[in-house]
Short mmCIF file of C-alpha atoms in Angstrom, two decimals:
data_model
loop_
_atom_site.label_atom_id
_atom_site.label_comp_id
_atom_site.label_asym_id
_atom_site.label_seq_id
_atom_site.Cartn_x
_atom_site.Cartn_y
_atom_site.Cartn_z
CA MET A 23 -79.24 -39.39 -29.47
CA ASN A 24 -79.51 -39.67 -25.60
CA THR A 25 -77.91 -42.86 -24.47
CA VAL A 26 -78.07 -44.22 -20.90
CA PHE A 27 -75.04 -46.50 -19.78
CA ILE A 28 -75.83 -48.40 -16.54
CA SER A 29 -72.72 -49.02 -14.41
CA PRO A 30 -70.15 -47.43 -16.85
CA GLU A 31 -67.37 -47.77 -14.41
CA PHE A 32 -67.49 -51.66 -14.33
CA PRO A 33 -65.74 -53.52 -15.74
CA SER A 34 -63.01 -50.97 -15.46
CA HIS A 35 -62.16 -50.91 -19.29
CA TYR A 36 -65.85 -50.36 -20.22
CA HIS A 37 -65.31 -46.57 -20.05
CA ARG A 38 -64.04 -46.94 -23.63
CA PHE A 39 -67.51 -47.63 -24.81
CA CYS A 40 -68.65 -44.30 -23.33
CA VAL A 41 -65.62 -42.46 -24.75
CA GLN A 42 -66.58 -43.81 -28.39
CA LEU A 43 -70.27 -42.97 -27.83
CA ARG A 44 -69.40 -39.35 -27.13
CA ALA A 45 -67.03 -39.27 -30.12
CA ALA A 46 -69.99 -40.63 -32.31
CA GLY A 47 -72.02 -37.64 -31.26
CA ALA A 48 -74.35 -39.28 -28.57
CA THR A 49 -75.22 -37.60 -25.43
CA VAL A 50 -73.85 -40.03 -22.87
CA LEU A 51 -75.71 -40.35 -19.50
CA GLY A 52 -74.37 -42.67 -16.84
CA ILE A 53 -76.04 -44.31 -13.89
CA GLY A 54 -73.61 -45.85 -11.28
CA GLN A 55 -72.72 -46.41 -7.75
CA THR A 56 -69.24 -44.82 -7.82
CA SER A 57 -69.06 -41.10 -6.95
CA HIS A 58 -68.48 -38.84 -9.95
CA SER A 59 -65.09 -37.64 -8.61
CA GLN A 60 -63.88 -41.25 -8.36
CA LEU A 61 -64.73 -42.24 -12.00
CA HIS A 62 -61.87 -42.88 -14.49
CA PRO A 63 -60.80 -39.48 -15.92
CA GLU A 64 -61.66 -40.52 -19.48
CA LEU A 65 -65.09 -41.67 -18.34
CA ARG A 66 -65.79 -38.39 -16.55
CA ALA A 67 -64.81 -36.51 -19.71
CA ALA A 68 -67.14 -38.65 -21.82
CA LEU A 69 -70.26 -38.38 -19.65
CA HIS A 70 -72.67 -35.43 -20.34
CA ASP A 71 -74.50 -36.26 -17.08
CA TYR A 72 -74.23 -38.70 -14.27
CA TYR A 73 -76.73 -40.00 -11.70
CA GLN A 74 -75.24 -41.72 -8.68
CA MET A 75 -77.24 -44.26 -6.82
CA PRO A 76 -76.24 -46.28 -3.61
CA ASP A 77 -77.81 -49.46 -5.02
CA LEU A 78 -78.46 -50.18 -8.70
CA HIS A 79 -80.84 -53.01 -7.70
CA ALA A 80 -83.49 -50.40 -6.49
CA ASN A 81 -86.08 -50.20 -9.35
CA ASP A 82 -87.54 -46.99 -7.93
CA GLY A 83 -84.11 -45.38 -7.96
CA LEU A 84 -83.46 -46.31 -11.57
CA ASP A 85 -86.87 -44.98 -12.59
CA ARG A 86 -86.04 -41.64 -10.88
CA ALA A 87 -82.74 -41.62 -12.71
CA ILE A 88 -84.33 -42.04 -16.11
CA GLY A 89 -87.06 -39.56 -15.31
CA TYR A 90 -84.33 -37.14 -14.33
CA PHE A 91 -82.49 -37.65 -17.53
CA ILE A 92 -85.71 -37.22 -19.57
CA TRP A 93 -86.48 -34.04 -17.73
CA ARG A 94 -83.08 -32.63 -18.42
CA HIS A 95 -82.22 -34.01 -21.89
CA GLY A 96 -85.41 -35.20 -23.51
CA ARG A 97 -86.40 -38.73 -24.84
CA ILE A 98 -83.92 -41.58 -24.20
CA GLY A 99 -83.07 -43.43 -27.47
CA HIS A 100 -80.80 -46.16 -26.06
CA ILE A 101 -79.99 -47.89 -22.81
CA ASP A 102 -77.29 -50.60 -22.16
CA SER A 103 -74.73 -51.82 -19.76
CA LEU A 104 -73.21 -54.48 -21.96
CA ASN A 105 -73.28 -56.63 -18.86
CA GLU A 106 -75.21 -59.95 -18.28
CA TYR A 107 -75.98 -58.97 -14.71
CA TRP A 108 -78.17 -55.87 -15.65
CA LEU A 109 -80.05 -57.41 -18.57
CA GLU A 110 -83.35 -57.58 -16.62
CA SER A 111 -83.00 -54.07 -15.26
CA GLU A 112 -82.28 -52.73 -18.79
CA ALA A 113 -85.29 -54.68 -20.25
CA ARG A 114 -87.66 -53.30 -17.53
CA LEU A 115 -86.64 -49.73 -18.12
CA ARG A 116 -87.11 -50.14 -21.95
CA ASP A 117 -90.60 -51.61 -21.11
CA ASP A 118 -91.54 -48.68 -18.72
CA PHE A 119 -90.03 -45.84 -20.78
CA ASN A 120 -90.60 -47.22 -24.32
CA ILE A 121 -87.04 -47.36 -25.24
CA PRO A 122 -85.91 -49.49 -28.22
CA GLY A 123 -84.19 -52.75 -27.69
CA LEU A 124 -84.54 -56.07 -25.75
CA ARG A 125 -87.77 -56.12 -23.73
CA THR A 126 -88.72 -58.30 -20.80
CA ARG A 127 -90.66 -60.56 -23.05
CA ASP A 128 -87.39 -61.31 -24.99
CA LEU A 129 -85.30 -62.35 -22.11
CA PRO A 130 -86.34 -66.07 -21.40
CA CYS A 131 -84.65 -67.26 -24.62
CA VAL A 132 -81.36 -65.52 -23.84
CA LYS A 133 -81.30 -66.19 -20.10
CA ARG A 134 -82.81 -69.80 -19.62
CA LYS A 135 -80.79 -72.75 -20.82
CA SER A 136 -83.93 -74.77 -21.14
CA GLU A 137 -85.36 -72.16 -23.51
CA MET A 138 -82.04 -71.95 -25.56
CA LYS A 139 -82.22 -75.72 -26.02
CA GLU A 140 -85.67 -75.53 -27.58
CA ILE A 141 -84.67 -72.82 -29.97
CA PHE A 142 -81.51 -74.74 -31.05
CA ARG A 143 -83.76 -77.68 -31.80
CA GLY A 144 -86.15 -75.52 -33.68
CA ALA A 145 -83.31 -74.23 -35.76
CA GLY A 146 -82.32 -77.75 -36.69
CA LEU A 147 -79.04 -77.67 -34.74
CA PRO A 148 -77.85 -80.77 -32.91
CA VAL A 149 -78.15 -80.77 -29.15
CA ALA A 150 -77.03 -82.91 -26.21
CA PRO A 151 -79.85 -84.53 -24.34
CA GLY A 152 -81.03 -82.21 -21.61
CA GLU A 153 -84.13 -81.10 -19.61
CA LEU A 154 -85.13 -79.04 -16.64
CA HIS A 155 -85.10 -80.72 -13.26
CA ARG A 156 -88.71 -80.75 -11.90
CA ASP A 157 -88.87 -83.56 -9.37
CA ALA A 158 -86.91 -86.54 -8.22
CA ALA A 159 -88.73 -89.15 -10.23
CA GLN A 160 -88.41 -87.29 -13.53
CA THR A 161 -84.76 -86.60 -12.89
CA ARG A 162 -84.04 -90.27 -11.99
CA ALA A 163 -85.66 -91.32 -15.19
CA PHE A 164 -83.70 -88.90 -17.27
CA LEU A 165 -80.42 -90.02 -15.73
CA ARG A 166 -81.26 -93.73 -16.38
CA GLU A 167 -81.96 -92.87 -20.04
CA THR A 168 -78.99 -90.57 -20.46
CA GLY A 169 -76.41 -92.24 -18.28
CA PHE A 170 -73.50 -90.78 -16.26
CA PRO A 171 -71.84 -88.28 -16.37
CA VAL A 172 -74.44 -85.50 -16.41
CA ILE A 173 -73.66 -81.89 -15.93
CA ALA A 174 -76.07 -79.94 -13.61
CA LYS A 175 -76.17 -76.07 -14.06
CA PRO A 176 -78.53 -73.21 -13.10
CA ASP A 177 -81.22 -72.71 -15.69
CA ILE A 178 -80.39 -68.98 -15.35
CA GLY A 179 -76.71 -68.61 -14.67
CA VAL A 180 -73.45 -67.07 -16.04
CA GLY A 181 -70.41 -69.01 -16.74
CA ALA A 182 -69.71 -72.09 -14.65
CA ASN A 183 -70.93 -70.64 -11.25
CA LYS A 184 -72.87 -73.28 -9.17
CA THR A 185 -72.29 -75.91 -11.91
CA PHE A 186 -71.10 -79.47 -11.17
CA VAL A 187 -70.94 -82.97 -12.64
CA ILE A 188 -73.06 -85.82 -11.48
CA HIS A 189 -70.87 -88.90 -11.95
CA ASP A 190 -72.79 -91.75 -10.27
CA GLU A 191 -75.85 -92.63 -8.33
CA ALA A 192 -74.36 -91.48 -5.05
CA GLU A 193 -73.88 -87.95 -6.50
CA GLN A 194 -77.35 -88.12 -8.05
CA GLU A 195 -78.88 -88.75 -4.67
CA LYS A 196 -76.90 -85.97 -3.09
CA PHE A 197 -78.16 -83.63 -5.80
CA LEU A 198 -81.76 -84.66 -5.19
CA ASN A 199 -81.50 -84.52 -1.48
CA ASP A 200 -80.25 -80.89 -1.74
CA SER A 201 -83.74 -80.13 -3.23
CA PRO A 202 -82.33 -78.04 -6.19
CA GLU A 203 -84.58 -75.63 -7.87
CA GLY A 204 -84.17 -74.09 -11.21
CA TYR A 205 -81.44 -76.56 -12.36
CA PHE A 206 -81.06 -77.77 -15.96
CA LEU A 207 -79.47 -81.28 -16.47
CA GLU A 208 -77.59 -82.13 -19.67
CA LYS A 209 -75.56 -85.05 -20.97
CA TYR A 210 -71.75 -84.29 -20.21
CA LEU A 211 -69.73 -83.76 -23.37
CA GLU A 212 -65.93 -84.24 -23.46
CA GLY A 213 -64.13 -81.78 -25.62
CA PHE A 214 -63.28 -78.09 -25.68
CA ILE A 215 -65.18 -74.83 -26.30
CA GLN A 216 -65.07 -72.85 -29.49
CA THR A 217 -67.14 -69.72 -29.75
CA PHE A 218 -68.77 -67.46 -32.27
CA ASP A 219 -68.58 -63.81 -31.19
CA GLY A 220 -69.25 -60.58 -32.77
CA LEU A 221 -71.49 -57.55 -33.19
CA ALA A 222 -74.69 -57.85 -35.23
CA ASP A 223 -76.38 -55.16 -37.23
CA SER A 224 -80.10 -54.46 -37.30
CA GLU A 225 -80.60 -57.21 -39.83
CA ARG A 226 -78.97 -59.99 -37.78
CA ARG A 227 -75.81 -59.89 -39.77
CA PRO A 228 -72.38 -59.85 -38.04
CA LEU A 229 -70.63 -56.59 -38.76
CA PHE A 230 -67.66 -58.29 -37.05
CA HIS A 231 -67.19 -61.91 -36.07
CA GLY A 232 -64.43 -63.89 -34.36
CA SER A 233 -63.88 -67.00 -32.48
CA LEU A 234 -62.23 -68.12 -29.21
CA GLN A 235 -61.03 -71.49 -28.18
CA TYR A 236 -60.62 -72.69 -24.56
CA SER A 237 -61.14 -75.60 -22.30
CA GLY A 238 -64.22 -75.80 -20.10
CA THR A 239 -64.95 -72.70 -17.94
CA LEU A 240 -66.05 -75.32 -15.23
CA ASP A 241 -62.40 -76.57 -15.06
CA MET A 242 -61.22 -72.93 -14.75
CA VAL A 243 -63.68 -71.96 -11.93
CA ARG A 244 -62.85 -75.32 -10.08
CA ASP A 245 -59.05 -74.49 -10.34
CA ILE A 246 -58.46 -77.81 -12.16
CA ILE A 247 -56.66 -75.85 -14.91
CA ASP A 248 -55.08 -72.43 -15.24
CA THR A 249 -56.98 -69.74 -17.25
CA SER A 250 -55.90 -69.26 -20.81
CA TYR A 251 -57.53 -69.06 -24.18
CA PHE A 252 -57.02 -67.61 -27.57
CA THR A 253 -58.56 -66.17 -30.66
CA LEU A 254 -58.65 -68.16 -33.94
CA ARG A 255 -57.30 -66.66 -37.11
CA ARG A 256 -59.43 -69.01 -39.20
CA ILE A 257 -62.89 -69.78 -38.10
CA PRO A 258 -63.92 -73.38 -39.05
CA ASP A 259 -66.67 -73.58 -41.64
CA ASP A 260 -69.14 -75.57 -39.52
CA LEU A 261 -68.65 -73.06 -36.61
CA ASN A 262 -69.26 -70.13 -38.94
CA GLN A 263 -72.40 -71.70 -40.42
CA MET A 264 -73.79 -72.73 -37.08
CA GLY A 265 -72.99 -69.29 -35.52
CA ARG A 266 -74.87 -67.53 -38.31
CA LYS A 267 -77.89 -69.81 -37.85
CA THR A 268 -77.79 -69.17 -34.11
CA LEU A 269 -77.74 -65.39 -34.70
CA LYS A 270 -80.87 -65.57 -36.85
CA ALA A 271 -82.57 -68.18 -34.59
CA PHE A 272 -82.21 -65.94 -31.49
CA ASN A 273 -83.01 -62.75 -33.43
CA VAL A 274 -79.86 -60.80 -32.39
CA ARG A 275 -80.05 -57.27 -33.69
CA GLY A 276 -77.74 -54.40 -32.97
CA ARG A 277 -75.99 -56.10 -30.13
CA PHE A 278 -72.84 -57.98 -29.32
CA PHE A 279 -73.21 -61.80 -29.12
CA HIS A 280 -71.14 -64.58 -27.51
CA PHE A 281 -72.21 -68.09 -28.55
CA GLU A 282 -70.55 -71.15 -27.05
CA TYR A 283 -70.23 -74.58 -28.65
CA PHE A 284 -68.58 -77.87 -27.64
CA ARG A 285 -66.21 -79.49 -30.06
CA THR A 286 -66.06 -83.05 -29.16
CA GLY A 287 -63.27 -85.67 -29.90
CA ASP A 288 -65.11 -86.93 -33.11
CA GLY A 289 -65.00 -83.37 -34.52
CA ARG A 290 -68.65 -82.63 -34.11
CA LEU A 291 -70.01 -79.30 -32.88
CA TRP A 292 -72.76 -78.94 -30.30
CA PRO A 293 -74.53 -75.78 -29.33
CA LEU A 294 -74.05 -75.01 -25.65
CA GLU A 295 -75.13 -71.44 -24.67
CA VAL A 296 -76.16 -67.98 -25.96
CA ASN A 297 -75.32 -64.68 -24.54
CA VAL A 298 -76.37 -61.30 -25.99
CA ARG A 299 -73.48 -59.32 -24.60
CA PRO A 300 -69.79 -59.09 -25.23
CA PRO A 301 -67.60 -61.96 -24.16
CA GLY A 302 -66.16 -61.48 -20.69
CA GLY A 303 -62.78 -60.32 -19.41
CA LEU A 304 -60.55 -58.54 -21.78
CA THR A 305 -61.82 -60.40 -24.84
CA ILE A 306 -63.05 -57.24 -26.70
CA ASP A 307 -59.41 -55.94 -26.54
CA MET A 308 -58.17 -59.38 -27.77
CA PHE A 309 -60.33 -59.15 -30.89
CA ASN A 310 -59.13 -55.58 -31.31
CA TYR A 311 -55.51 -56.72 -31.19
CA SER A 312 -56.05 -59.70 -33.34
CA SER A 313 -57.55 -57.75 -36.20
CA ASP A 314 -56.23 -54.18 -35.51
CA ILE A 315 -59.71 -52.75 -35.30
CA ASP A 316 -61.81 -50.80 -32.63
CA LEU A 317 -64.83 -52.70 -31.48
CA TYR A 318 -65.57 -49.94 -28.94
CA ARG A 319 -65.96 -47.46 -31.83
CA LEU A 320 -67.96 -49.93 -34.01
CA TRP A 321 -70.47 -50.52 -31.15
CA ALA A 322 -70.90 -46.76 -30.76
CA ASP A 323 -71.43 -46.40 -34.57
CA VAL A 324 -74.12 -49.13 -34.32
CA VAL A 325 -75.94 -47.44 -31.51
CA THR A 326 -75.87 -44.09 -33.37
CA ALA A 327 -76.81 -45.67 -36.69
CA ARG A 328 -73.50 -44.56 -38.28
CA ALA A 329 -72.22 -48.16 -38.88
CA GLY A 330 -71.39 -49.22 -42.39
CA GLY A 331 -69.29 -52.14 -43.45
CA LEU A 332 -66.13 -53.12 -41.60
CA SER A 333 -63.15 -54.35 -43.57
CA TYR A 334 -60.82 -56.48 -41.42
CA ALA A 335 -58.56 -59.48 -41.42
CA ARG A 336 -57.13 -61.69 -38.57
CA PRO A 337 -53.45 -61.42 -38.98
CA PHE A 338 -52.89 -62.43 -35.41
CA HIS A 339 -54.00 -64.96 -32.73
CA CYS A 340 -54.36 -63.10 -29.37
CA GLY A 341 -54.03 -65.10 -26.21
CA TYR A 342 -55.17 -64.31 -22.66
CA ILE A 343 -53.14 -65.77 -19.77
CA GLY A 344 -54.47 -65.40 -16.21
CA ARG A 345 -52.35 -65.96 -13.09
CA LYS A 346 -53.72 -66.38 -9.63
CA SER A 347 -51.98 -64.95 -6.54
CA ARG A 348 -52.74 -68.09 -4.54
CA LYS A 349 -50.71 -70.27 -6.97
CA ARG A 350 -46.95 -70.62 -7.33
CA TYR A 351 -45.32 -69.96 -10.54
CA LEU A 352 -41.76 -70.78 -11.74
CA HIS A 353 -41.18 -67.38 -13.36
CA THR A 354 -41.65 -63.98 -11.82
CA HIS A 355 -43.74 -61.22 -13.30
CA LYS A 356 -40.64 -59.53 -14.54
CA GLN A 357 -39.39 -62.63 -16.20
CA VAL A 358 -42.79 -62.99 -17.99
CA LEU A 359 -42.58 -59.45 -19.19
CA GLU A 360 -39.05 -60.06 -20.49
CA ARG A 361 -39.88 -63.51 -22.10
CA CYS A 362 -43.07 -62.12 -23.83
CA SER A 363 -41.35 -58.91 -24.93
CA GLY A 364 -42.39 -58.14 -28.52
CA ARG A 365 -45.61 -60.26 -28.25
CA LEU A 366 -47.09 -58.72 -25.18
CA VAL A 367 -49.75 -56.09 -26.05
CA ALA A 368 -51.26 -55.52 -22.48
CA HIS A 369 -51.29 -56.66 -18.95
CA GLN A 370 -53.13 -55.57 -15.83
CA PRO A 371 -54.76 -56.58 -12.50
CA MET A 372 -58.19 -58.07 -13.09
CA ASP A 373 -61.28 -56.81 -11.44
CA ALA A 374 -61.96 -58.78 -8.21
CA VAL A 375 -65.22 -60.33 -9.44
CA PHE A 376 -63.30 -62.07 -12.25
CA HIS A 377 -60.54 -63.62 -10.08
CA THR A 378 -62.10 -67.09 -9.75
CA ALA A 379 -62.56 -67.61 -13.42
CA MET A 380 -59.93 -65.23 -15.01
CA GLY A 381 -57.18 -65.02 -12.36
CA ASP A 382 -55.90 -61.97 -10.47
CA TYR A 383 -53.51 -60.67 -13.19
CA GLY A 384 -54.02 -61.00 -16.88
CA TYR A 385 -51.57 -60.87 -19.78
CA LEU A 386 -52.52 -60.42 -23.52
CA ILE A 387 -50.10 -61.70 -26.15
CA ARG A 388 -50.45 -61.84 -29.83
CA SER A 389 -48.58 -63.64 -32.66
CA PRO A 390 -49.42 -64.92 -36.13
CA ASP A 391 -48.18 -68.30 -34.87
CA LEU A 392 -50.41 -70.36 -32.56
CA ASP A 393 -47.28 -72.47 -31.48
CA GLU A 394 -45.70 -69.26 -30.11
CA ILE A 395 -48.82 -68.32 -28.24
CA SER A 396 -48.78 -71.71 -26.74
CA ALA A 397 -45.07 -71.59 -25.73
CA LEU A 398 -45.51 -68.20 -24.04
CA THR A 399 -48.62 -69.46 -22.26
CA GLU A 400 -46.73 -72.55 -21.00
CA PHE A 401 -43.76 -70.35 -19.87
CA THR A 402 -46.10 -67.89 -17.89
CA LEU A 403 -48.06 -70.63 -16.16
CA ALA A 404 -45.35 -73.06 -15.46
CA ALA A 405 -45.64 -74.16 -11.90
CA GLY A 406 -42.78 -73.69 -9.48
CA PRO A 407 -41.54 -72.62 -6.00
CA ARG A 408 -41.95 -68.96 -6.47
CA HIS A 409 -45.05 -67.06 -5.20
CA ASP A 410 -45.30 -64.14 -7.43
CA PRO A 411 -48.66 -63.27 -9.07
#
């Protein structure tokens, strides 16, 4: 099978998907901005062909790249980037070259929060009150009915970028005076986020599924809290059931998925957002370490139609800890490595685009004991006079 991977050099660890694609027998064709000589050595070895473009936003350039690959290698059977940013580009290319997978017509329900809300409702899942901002009168009426606080977020957006909370009438009027377009308003929920993540087969069944728990990404982006989260060894029954309903409602087939839910103080679970791509940062590695599996290989097997069942357990929690170079920490990097010795499975600088939400430097730790994960996280993020990222 001829497979096209858009921007295989980013994020930096995504070259592993291409390595496993080649091992699965696919012909791996890359389109990227980085020169071939500057690609990761393992990525260069995995690619059968590579088309460099100065700007991946140029539709005519992408068309030429696909045409070039078809001329040299024949029909394209799969195209992906596993990156939210390029979903529209992938879908358009599938439309134009008749490549299987998500098409442009499929995107609104997985890109627009307003569309997600309606599908959640249609699936019988509980949702917080919310609606798309259209004009000042309609928004004032919604805020009177809902009450403060309300969260305002782009209808199309990733993570907590350009997201904020409206606490009172003064902030309401500031929001309206800024003439916002394309914003979705939703009743603010207090709690923490639990996710339902995995890789679906062609019948909308999870070949693998796992879960993360973390505080709101909004607090991480606004630098209110440090960045840390962890995988769950046991997925709560209500989360498992709601996640599987979401998988079917959004018709996710042969793709990674990352579904977010709020767990409020009364224990209730509320659907928040759907993503049809892997969870961000180093989370794929976290799931691999928590279950001693290889999701890079499993995804390649799905693409090449070689995937069967996957037997796995969850013997470990795996935690991510992100430190920011602008913050001061009590313990040095060396002390963190020494303290986490035996539980530290990876550590590395993070790609610059992730610094705001994920920190400049990331540590992965695993343990069967969540209390140990918490203690190591507290040690690593303890504030102090040092300035050592």
